[in-house]
Short mmCIF file of N, CA and C in Angstrom, two decimals:
data_model
loop_
_atom_site.label_atom_id
_atom_site.label_comp_id
_atom_site.label_asym_id
_atom_site.label_seq_id
_atom_site.Cartn_x
_atom_site.Cartn_y
_atom_site.Cartn_z
N UNK A 1 0.91 -0.99 0.13
CA UNK A 1 0.04 -0.11 0.11
C UNK A 1 0.96 1.19 -0.11
N UNK A 2 0.48 2.33 -0.79
CA UNK A 2 1.40 3.47 -0.91
C UNK A 2 0.74 4.57 -0.15
N UNK A 3 1.43 5.47 0.33
CA UNK A 3 1.03 6.55 1.13
C UNK A 3 1.50 7.77 0.45
N UNK A 4 0.59 8.77 0.35
CA UNK A 4 0.78 9.88 -0.35
C UNK A 4 0.70 11.22 0.65
N UNK A 5 1.54 12.09 0.22
CA UNK A 5 1.77 13.53 1.24
C UNK A 5 1.94 14.57 0.29
N UNK A 6 0.86 15.50 0.05
CA UNK A 6 0.97 16.55 -0.72
C UNK A 6 1.71 17.81 0.07
N UNK A 7 2.19 18.68 -0.65
CA UNK A 7 2.80 19.92 0.16
C UNK A 7 3.05 20.69 -1.22
N UNK A 8 3.17 22.09 -0.67
CA UNK A 8 3.36 23.13 -1.69
C UNK A 8 2.34 24.20 -1.79
N UNK A 9 1.04 24.04 -1.28
CA UNK A 9 0.09 24.93 -1.22
C UNK A 9 0.45 26.16 -0.85
N UNK A 10 -0.57 27.14 -0.94
CA UNK A 10 -0.32 28.59 -0.27
C UNK A 10 -1.22 29.55 -0.99
N UNK A 11 -0.88 30.73 -0.66
CA UNK A 11 -1.66 31.85 -1.11
C UNK A 11 -0.84 32.51 -2.29
N UNK A 12 -1.43 32.80 -3.39
CA UNK A 12 -0.56 33.53 -4.45
C UNK A 12 -1.51 34.42 -5.19
N UNK A 13 -0.84 35.50 -5.79
CA UNK A 13 -1.76 36.34 -6.49
C UNK A 13 -2.11 35.94 -8.10
N UNK A 14 -3.12 36.33 -8.58
CA UNK A 14 -3.45 35.98 -10.01
C UNK A 14 -2.24 35.97 -10.67
N UNK A 15 -1.81 35.17 -11.73
CA UNK A 15 -0.80 35.15 -12.81
C UNK A 15 0.26 34.72 -12.33
N UNK A 16 0.39 34.35 -10.91
CA UNK A 16 1.75 33.95 -10.34
C UNK A 16 1.70 32.40 -10.40
N UNK A 17 2.74 31.53 -10.00
CA UNK A 17 3.06 30.24 -10.43
C UNK A 17 3.29 29.57 -8.90
N UNK A 18 3.01 28.35 -8.97
CA UNK A 18 3.16 27.30 -7.57
C UNK A 18 3.24 26.13 -8.32
N UNK A 19 4.18 25.39 -7.42
CA UNK A 19 4.37 24.06 -7.83
C UNK A 19 4.11 23.06 -6.54
N UNK A 20 3.14 22.36 -6.83
CA UNK A 20 2.78 21.25 -5.90
C UNK A 20 3.62 19.80 -5.83
N UNK A 21 4.02 19.36 -4.65
CA UNK A 21 4.60 18.05 -4.49
C UNK A 21 3.79 16.97 -4.03
N UNK A 22 4.03 15.75 -4.52
CA UNK A 22 3.33 14.43 -3.91
C UNK A 22 4.24 13.73 -3.66
N UNK A 23 4.66 13.22 -2.50
CA UNK A 23 5.80 12.30 -2.14
C UNK A 23 5.09 11.06 -1.71
N UNK A 24 5.52 9.86 -2.41
CA UNK A 24 4.90 8.52 -2.06
C UNK A 24 5.86 7.85 -1.17
N UNK A 25 5.51 7.15 -0.42
CA UNK A 25 6.28 5.88 0.51
C UNK A 25 5.32 4.72 0.45
N UNK A 26 6.17 3.58 0.54
CA UNK A 26 5.36 2.30 0.68
C UNK A 26 5.05 1.59 -0.77
N UNK A 27 5.56 2.26 -1.84
CA UNK A 27 5.39 1.84 -3.37
C UNK A 27 6.11 2.63 -4.10
N UNK A 28 6.43 2.15 -5.40
CA UNK A 28 7.09 2.98 -6.39
C UNK A 28 6.18 3.63 -7.22
N UNK A 29 6.16 4.69 -7.55
CA UNK A 29 5.19 5.47 -8.30
C UNK A 29 5.27 5.29 -9.66
N UNK A 30 6.34 4.53 -10.19
CA UNK A 30 6.55 4.12 -11.61
C UNK A 30 5.51 3.04 -11.85
N UNK A 31 4.98 2.41 -10.74
CA UNK A 31 3.95 1.32 -10.88
C UNK A 31 2.48 1.77 -10.93
N UNK A 32 2.40 2.94 -10.73
CA UNK A 32 1.07 3.73 -10.58
C UNK A 32 0.62 4.82 -11.52
N UNK A 33 -0.51 4.71 -11.98
CA UNK A 33 -0.94 5.92 -12.63
C UNK A 33 -1.23 7.04 -11.67
N UNK A 34 -0.87 8.10 -11.84
CA UNK A 34 -0.99 9.31 -10.73
C UNK A 34 -1.60 10.37 -11.22
N UNK A 35 -2.94 11.05 -10.52
CA UNK A 35 -3.53 12.05 -10.78
C UNK A 35 -3.69 13.13 -9.83
N UNK A 36 -3.84 14.57 -10.17
CA UNK A 36 -4.20 15.41 -9.46
C UNK A 36 -5.62 15.90 -9.61
N UNK A 37 -6.50 16.00 -8.45
CA UNK A 37 -7.57 16.30 -8.40
C UNK A 37 -7.71 17.65 -7.58
N UNK A 38 -8.86 18.45 -7.70
CA UNK A 38 -9.01 19.43 -6.82
C UNK A 38 -10.46 19.68 -6.34
N UNK A 39 -10.83 20.00 -5.33
CA UNK A 39 -12.16 20.40 -5.22
C UNK A 39 -12.33 21.80 -4.26
N UNK A 40 -13.05 22.77 -4.72
CA UNK A 40 -13.29 23.97 -4.26
C UNK A 40 -14.83 23.76 -3.49
N UNK A 41 -14.95 24.97 -2.61
CA UNK A 41 -16.18 24.63 -1.78
C UNK A 41 -17.23 25.01 -2.64
N UNK A 42 -18.31 23.94 -2.31
CA UNK A 42 -19.50 24.01 -3.17
C UNK A 42 -19.58 23.45 -4.72
N UNK A 43 -18.39 23.07 -5.04
CA UNK A 43 -18.16 22.46 -6.19
C UNK A 43 -17.81 20.90 -6.09
N UNK A 44 -18.04 20.30 -7.29
CA UNK A 44 -17.55 18.70 -7.27
C UNK A 44 -16.12 18.60 -7.53
N UNK A 45 -15.55 17.61 -7.17
CA UNK A 45 -14.18 17.34 -7.38
C UNK A 45 -13.75 17.11 -8.87
N UNK A 46 -12.93 17.73 -9.25
CA UNK A 46 -12.70 17.60 -10.73
C UNK A 46 -11.14 17.04 -11.07
N UNK A 47 -10.92 16.27 -12.13
CA UNK A 47 -9.71 15.89 -12.37
C UNK A 47 -8.85 17.13 -12.91
N UNK A 48 -7.60 17.27 -12.61
CA UNK A 48 -6.78 18.28 -13.19
C UNK A 48 -5.83 17.76 -14.05
N UNK A 49 -5.12 16.67 -13.65
CA UNK A 49 -3.86 16.17 -14.44
C UNK A 49 -3.83 14.66 -14.24
N UNK A 50 -2.93 13.77 -15.06
CA UNK A 50 -2.97 12.43 -14.83
C UNK A 50 -1.94 12.12 -15.68
N UNK A 51 -0.92 11.14 -15.16
CA UNK A 51 0.16 10.58 -15.96
C UNK A 51 -0.02 9.10 -15.60
N UNK A 52 0.39 8.48 -16.87
CA UNK A 52 0.20 6.89 -16.98
C UNK A 52 1.40 6.49 -16.03
N UNK A 53 1.23 5.04 -15.73
CA UNK A 53 2.33 4.50 -15.07
C UNK A 53 3.33 3.97 -16.26
N UNK A 54 4.71 4.22 -15.82
CA UNK A 54 5.57 3.80 -16.55
C UNK A 54 5.86 4.32 -18.27
N UNK A 55 5.07 5.49 -18.31
CA UNK A 55 4.96 6.11 -19.55
C UNK A 55 5.05 7.63 -19.22
N UNK A 56 5.27 8.09 -20.46
CA UNK A 56 5.37 9.69 -20.35
C UNK A 56 3.93 10.41 -20.55
N UNK A 57 3.35 9.52 -21.02
CA UNK A 57 1.68 10.06 -21.40
C UNK A 57 0.96 10.92 -20.11
N UNK A 58 0.65 12.03 -20.50
CA UNK A 58 0.11 12.97 -19.34
C UNK A 58 -1.29 13.46 -20.25
N UNK A 59 -2.16 13.83 -19.16
CA UNK A 59 -3.44 14.36 -19.75
C UNK A 59 -3.93 15.50 -18.70
N UNK A 60 -4.62 16.51 -19.34
CA UNK A 60 -5.02 17.82 -18.49
C UNK A 60 -6.31 17.94 -18.86
N UNK A 61 -6.95 18.69 -17.72
CA UNK A 61 -8.16 19.18 -18.01
C UNK A 61 -8.04 20.36 -18.84
N UNK A 62 -9.13 20.68 -19.51
CA UNK A 62 -9.07 21.76 -20.29
C UNK A 62 -8.84 23.13 -19.70
N UNK A 63 -9.43 23.18 -18.49
CA UNK A 63 -9.38 24.43 -17.75
C UNK A 63 -8.11 24.78 -17.58
N UNK A 64 -7.06 23.71 -17.56
CA UNK A 64 -5.63 24.21 -17.12
C UNK A 64 -4.53 23.83 -18.15
N UNK A 65 -4.97 23.24 -19.51
CA UNK A 65 -4.17 22.87 -20.19
C UNK A 65 -3.46 24.03 -20.86
N UNK A 66 -2.08 23.95 -20.89
CA UNK A 66 -1.18 24.96 -21.33
C UNK A 66 -0.60 25.65 -20.28
N UNK A 67 -1.31 25.71 -18.98
CA UNK A 67 -0.97 26.52 -17.89
C UNK A 67 -0.24 25.53 -16.81
N UNK A 68 -0.59 24.20 -16.58
CA UNK A 68 -0.15 23.31 -15.75
C UNK A 68 0.62 22.02 -16.24
N UNK A 69 1.63 21.61 -15.76
CA UNK A 69 2.19 20.58 -16.19
C UNK A 69 2.64 19.49 -14.90
N UNK A 70 2.40 18.20 -15.26
CA UNK A 70 2.59 17.16 -14.36
C UNK A 70 4.00 16.67 -14.60
N UNK A 71 4.79 16.33 -13.76
CA UNK A 71 6.16 15.84 -13.85
C UNK A 71 6.37 14.69 -12.75
N UNK A 72 6.99 13.50 -13.13
CA UNK A 72 7.29 12.60 -12.32
C UNK A 72 8.83 12.76 -12.10
N UNK A 73 9.38 12.59 -10.73
CA UNK A 73 10.62 12.43 -10.32
C UNK A 73 10.74 11.24 -9.66
N UNK A 74 11.31 10.27 -10.49
CA UNK A 74 11.20 8.79 -10.15
C UNK A 74 12.35 8.77 -9.03
N UNK A 75 13.49 9.31 -9.28
CA UNK A 75 14.66 9.33 -8.19
C UNK A 75 14.13 9.77 -6.99
N UNK A 76 13.23 10.31 -6.55
CA UNK A 76 12.52 11.02 -5.42
C UNK A 76 11.22 10.29 -4.97
N UNK A 77 10.93 9.55 -5.96
CA UNK A 77 9.45 9.02 -5.89
C UNK A 77 8.40 9.94 -5.59
N UNK A 78 8.49 11.18 -6.37
CA UNK A 78 7.52 12.10 -6.23
C UNK A 78 6.89 12.60 -7.63
N UNK A 79 5.84 13.26 -7.40
CA UNK A 79 5.19 13.94 -8.54
C UNK A 79 4.99 15.18 -8.24
N UNK A 80 5.16 16.11 -9.37
CA UNK A 80 5.09 17.61 -9.06
C UNK A 80 3.71 18.04 -10.00
N UNK A 81 3.23 19.00 -9.72
CA UNK A 81 2.17 19.90 -10.44
C UNK A 81 2.72 21.19 -10.68
N UNK A 82 3.15 21.63 -11.68
CA UNK A 82 3.44 22.79 -11.93
C UNK A 82 2.51 23.83 -12.42
N UNK A 83 2.10 24.74 -11.70
CA UNK A 83 0.95 25.67 -12.07
C UNK A 83 1.39 26.95 -12.41
N UNK A 84 1.11 27.40 -13.53
CA UNK A 84 1.57 28.80 -13.96
C UNK A 84 0.11 29.67 -14.22
N UNK A 85 0.41 30.97 -14.64
CA UNK A 85 -0.78 31.75 -14.72
C UNK A 85 -2.11 31.48 -13.94
N UNK A 86 -1.75 31.37 -12.75
CA UNK A 86 -2.70 30.91 -11.87
C UNK A 86 -4.04 32.03 -11.82
N UNK A 87 -5.14 31.65 -11.85
CA UNK A 87 -6.44 32.22 -11.93
C UNK A 87 -7.13 32.08 -10.43
N UNK A 88 -7.85 33.07 -9.93
CA UNK A 88 -8.91 32.91 -8.92
C UNK A 88 -9.72 31.32 -8.97
N UNK A 89 -10.10 31.05 -10.05
CA UNK A 89 -10.98 29.86 -9.96
C UNK A 89 -10.10 28.51 -10.03
N UNK A 90 -8.84 28.66 -9.89
CA UNK A 90 -7.95 27.52 -9.51
C UNK A 90 -7.76 27.27 -7.78
N UNK A 91 -8.39 28.18 -7.37
CA UNK A 91 -8.31 28.11 -5.73
C UNK A 91 -9.30 26.80 -5.39
N UNK A 92 -8.70 25.93 -4.73
CA UNK A 92 -9.14 24.69 -4.41
C UNK A 92 -8.25 23.90 -3.46
N UNK A 93 -8.70 22.78 -2.81
CA UNK A 93 -7.81 21.76 -1.98
C UNK A 93 -7.48 20.92 -3.16
N UNK A 94 -5.99 20.77 -3.29
CA UNK A 94 -5.75 19.87 -4.30
C UNK A 94 -5.20 18.59 -3.68
N UNK A 95 -5.33 17.41 -4.32
CA UNK A 95 -5.14 16.05 -3.96
C UNK A 95 -4.33 15.52 -5.00
N UNK A 96 -3.48 14.62 -4.65
CA UNK A 96 -2.87 13.52 -5.54
C UNK A 96 -3.21 12.24 -5.12
N UNK A 97 -3.57 11.36 -6.14
CA UNK A 97 -4.15 10.09 -5.94
C UNK A 97 -3.55 9.12 -6.90
N UNK A 98 -3.62 7.78 -6.55
CA UNK A 98 -3.00 6.77 -7.49
C UNK A 98 -3.97 5.54 -7.56
N UNK A 99 -3.68 4.79 -8.63
CA UNK A 99 -4.10 3.71 -8.97
C UNK A 99 -3.33 2.58 -9.37
N UNK A 100 -3.22 1.53 -9.10
CA UNK A 100 -2.35 0.34 -9.23
C UNK A 100 -2.20 -0.63 -8.18
N UNK A 101 -0.90 -1.27 -8.10
CA UNK A 101 0.57 -1.11 -8.82
C UNK A 101 0.13 -1.98 -10.19
N UNK A 102 0.62 -1.44 -11.21
CA UNK A 102 0.81 -2.04 -12.55
C UNK A 102 1.75 -1.30 -13.43
N UNK A 103 2.63 -1.72 -14.09
CA UNK A 103 3.36 -1.01 -15.07
C UNK A 103 2.49 -0.70 -16.37
N UNK A 104 1.38 -1.39 -16.54
CA UNK A 104 0.26 -1.18 -17.63
C UNK A 104 -0.75 -0.41 -16.99
N UNK A 105 -0.70 0.35 -15.91
CA UNK A 105 -1.90 1.00 -15.26
C UNK A 105 -1.70 2.48 -15.88
N UNK A 106 -2.85 2.82 -16.57
CA UNK A 106 -3.24 3.83 -17.28
C UNK A 106 -4.14 4.57 -16.81
N UNK A 107 -4.16 5.97 -17.28
CA UNK A 107 -5.17 7.06 -16.58
C UNK A 107 -6.47 6.66 -17.15
N UNK A 108 -6.72 6.21 -18.45
CA UNK A 108 -7.95 6.07 -18.99
C UNK A 108 -8.98 7.30 -18.74
N UNK A 109 -10.08 7.19 -18.23
CA UNK A 109 -11.02 8.35 -17.98
C UNK A 109 -10.58 9.12 -16.70
N UNK A 110 -9.78 8.59 -15.76
CA UNK A 110 -9.35 8.73 -14.70
C UNK A 110 -10.31 9.53 -13.70
N UNK A 111 -11.43 8.80 -13.60
CA UNK A 111 -12.41 9.09 -12.59
C UNK A 111 -11.86 8.96 -11.19
N UNK A 112 -12.40 9.74 -10.19
CA UNK A 112 -11.88 9.77 -8.92
C UNK A 112 -12.30 8.57 -8.19
N UNK A 113 -13.27 7.80 -8.48
CA UNK A 113 -13.68 6.76 -8.08
C UNK A 113 -12.69 5.47 -8.23
N UNK A 114 -11.84 5.51 -9.43
CA UNK A 114 -10.78 4.71 -9.79
C UNK A 114 -9.35 4.75 -9.14
N UNK A 115 -9.34 5.64 -8.27
CA UNK A 115 -8.07 5.77 -7.64
C UNK A 115 -8.13 5.44 -6.13
N UNK A 116 -7.29 4.48 -5.61
CA UNK A 116 -7.57 3.80 -4.39
C UNK A 116 -6.92 4.70 -3.25
N UNK A 117 -5.74 5.32 -3.50
CA UNK A 117 -5.20 5.74 -2.48
C UNK A 117 -4.97 7.40 -2.76
N UNK A 118 -5.10 8.22 -1.58
CA UNK A 118 -5.29 9.59 -1.74
C UNK A 118 -4.36 10.22 -0.68
N UNK A 119 -3.91 11.36 -1.04
CA UNK A 119 -3.12 12.18 -0.10
C UNK A 119 -4.27 12.98 0.91
N UNK A 120 -3.56 13.75 1.71
CA UNK A 120 -4.35 14.57 2.59
C UNK A 120 -4.88 15.94 2.11
N UNK A 121 -4.21 16.39 0.80
CA UNK A 121 -4.61 17.70 0.30
C UNK A 121 -3.80 18.74 0.68
N UNK A 122 -3.76 19.73 -0.21
CA UNK A 122 -2.84 20.78 0.07
C UNK A 122 -3.72 22.05 -0.45
N UNK A 123 -3.96 23.05 0.07
CA UNK A 123 -4.69 24.28 -0.42
C UNK A 123 -3.99 25.18 -1.09
N UNK A 124 -4.73 25.70 -2.29
CA UNK A 124 -4.19 26.78 -2.94
C UNK A 124 -5.13 27.80 -3.01
N UNK A 125 -4.63 29.04 -2.77
CA UNK A 125 -5.72 30.15 -2.96
C UNK A 125 -5.16 31.20 -3.83
N UNK A 126 -5.68 31.46 -4.74
CA UNK A 126 -5.35 32.47 -5.65
C UNK A 126 -6.15 33.76 -5.57
N UNK A 127 -5.58 34.73 -5.10
CA UNK A 127 -6.34 35.94 -4.79
C UNK A 127 -5.47 37.36 -4.60
N UNK A 128 -6.15 38.29 -5.08
CA UNK A 128 -5.38 39.70 -5.10
C UNK A 128 -5.55 40.18 -3.76
#
């Protein structure tokens, strides 16, 4: 069983950048598809980005495509979410989650219910 811990959230102004990190223990992230989800008050949880296990394939919600980048750091068993040009509507609690283990585990439609392990979340607030 893999455990996940997110960090890097905070308060930023619109247009600024922030990078979130998700550190895994108890498992090798290469064997998991990894996704970032977010949830704002009064809104449904939404998928932000996902990367396939053992593959460079990554996927993004239309609302963040071109602004966010998901990156693996296998040496540190960590995945990052680089967020640029942040907007107030990006404000939410961000969670990393995984499904697997399998080197053939792919994101697919990456619905939240498909992911077995979740981190505790880190809050991002974008406000002037």
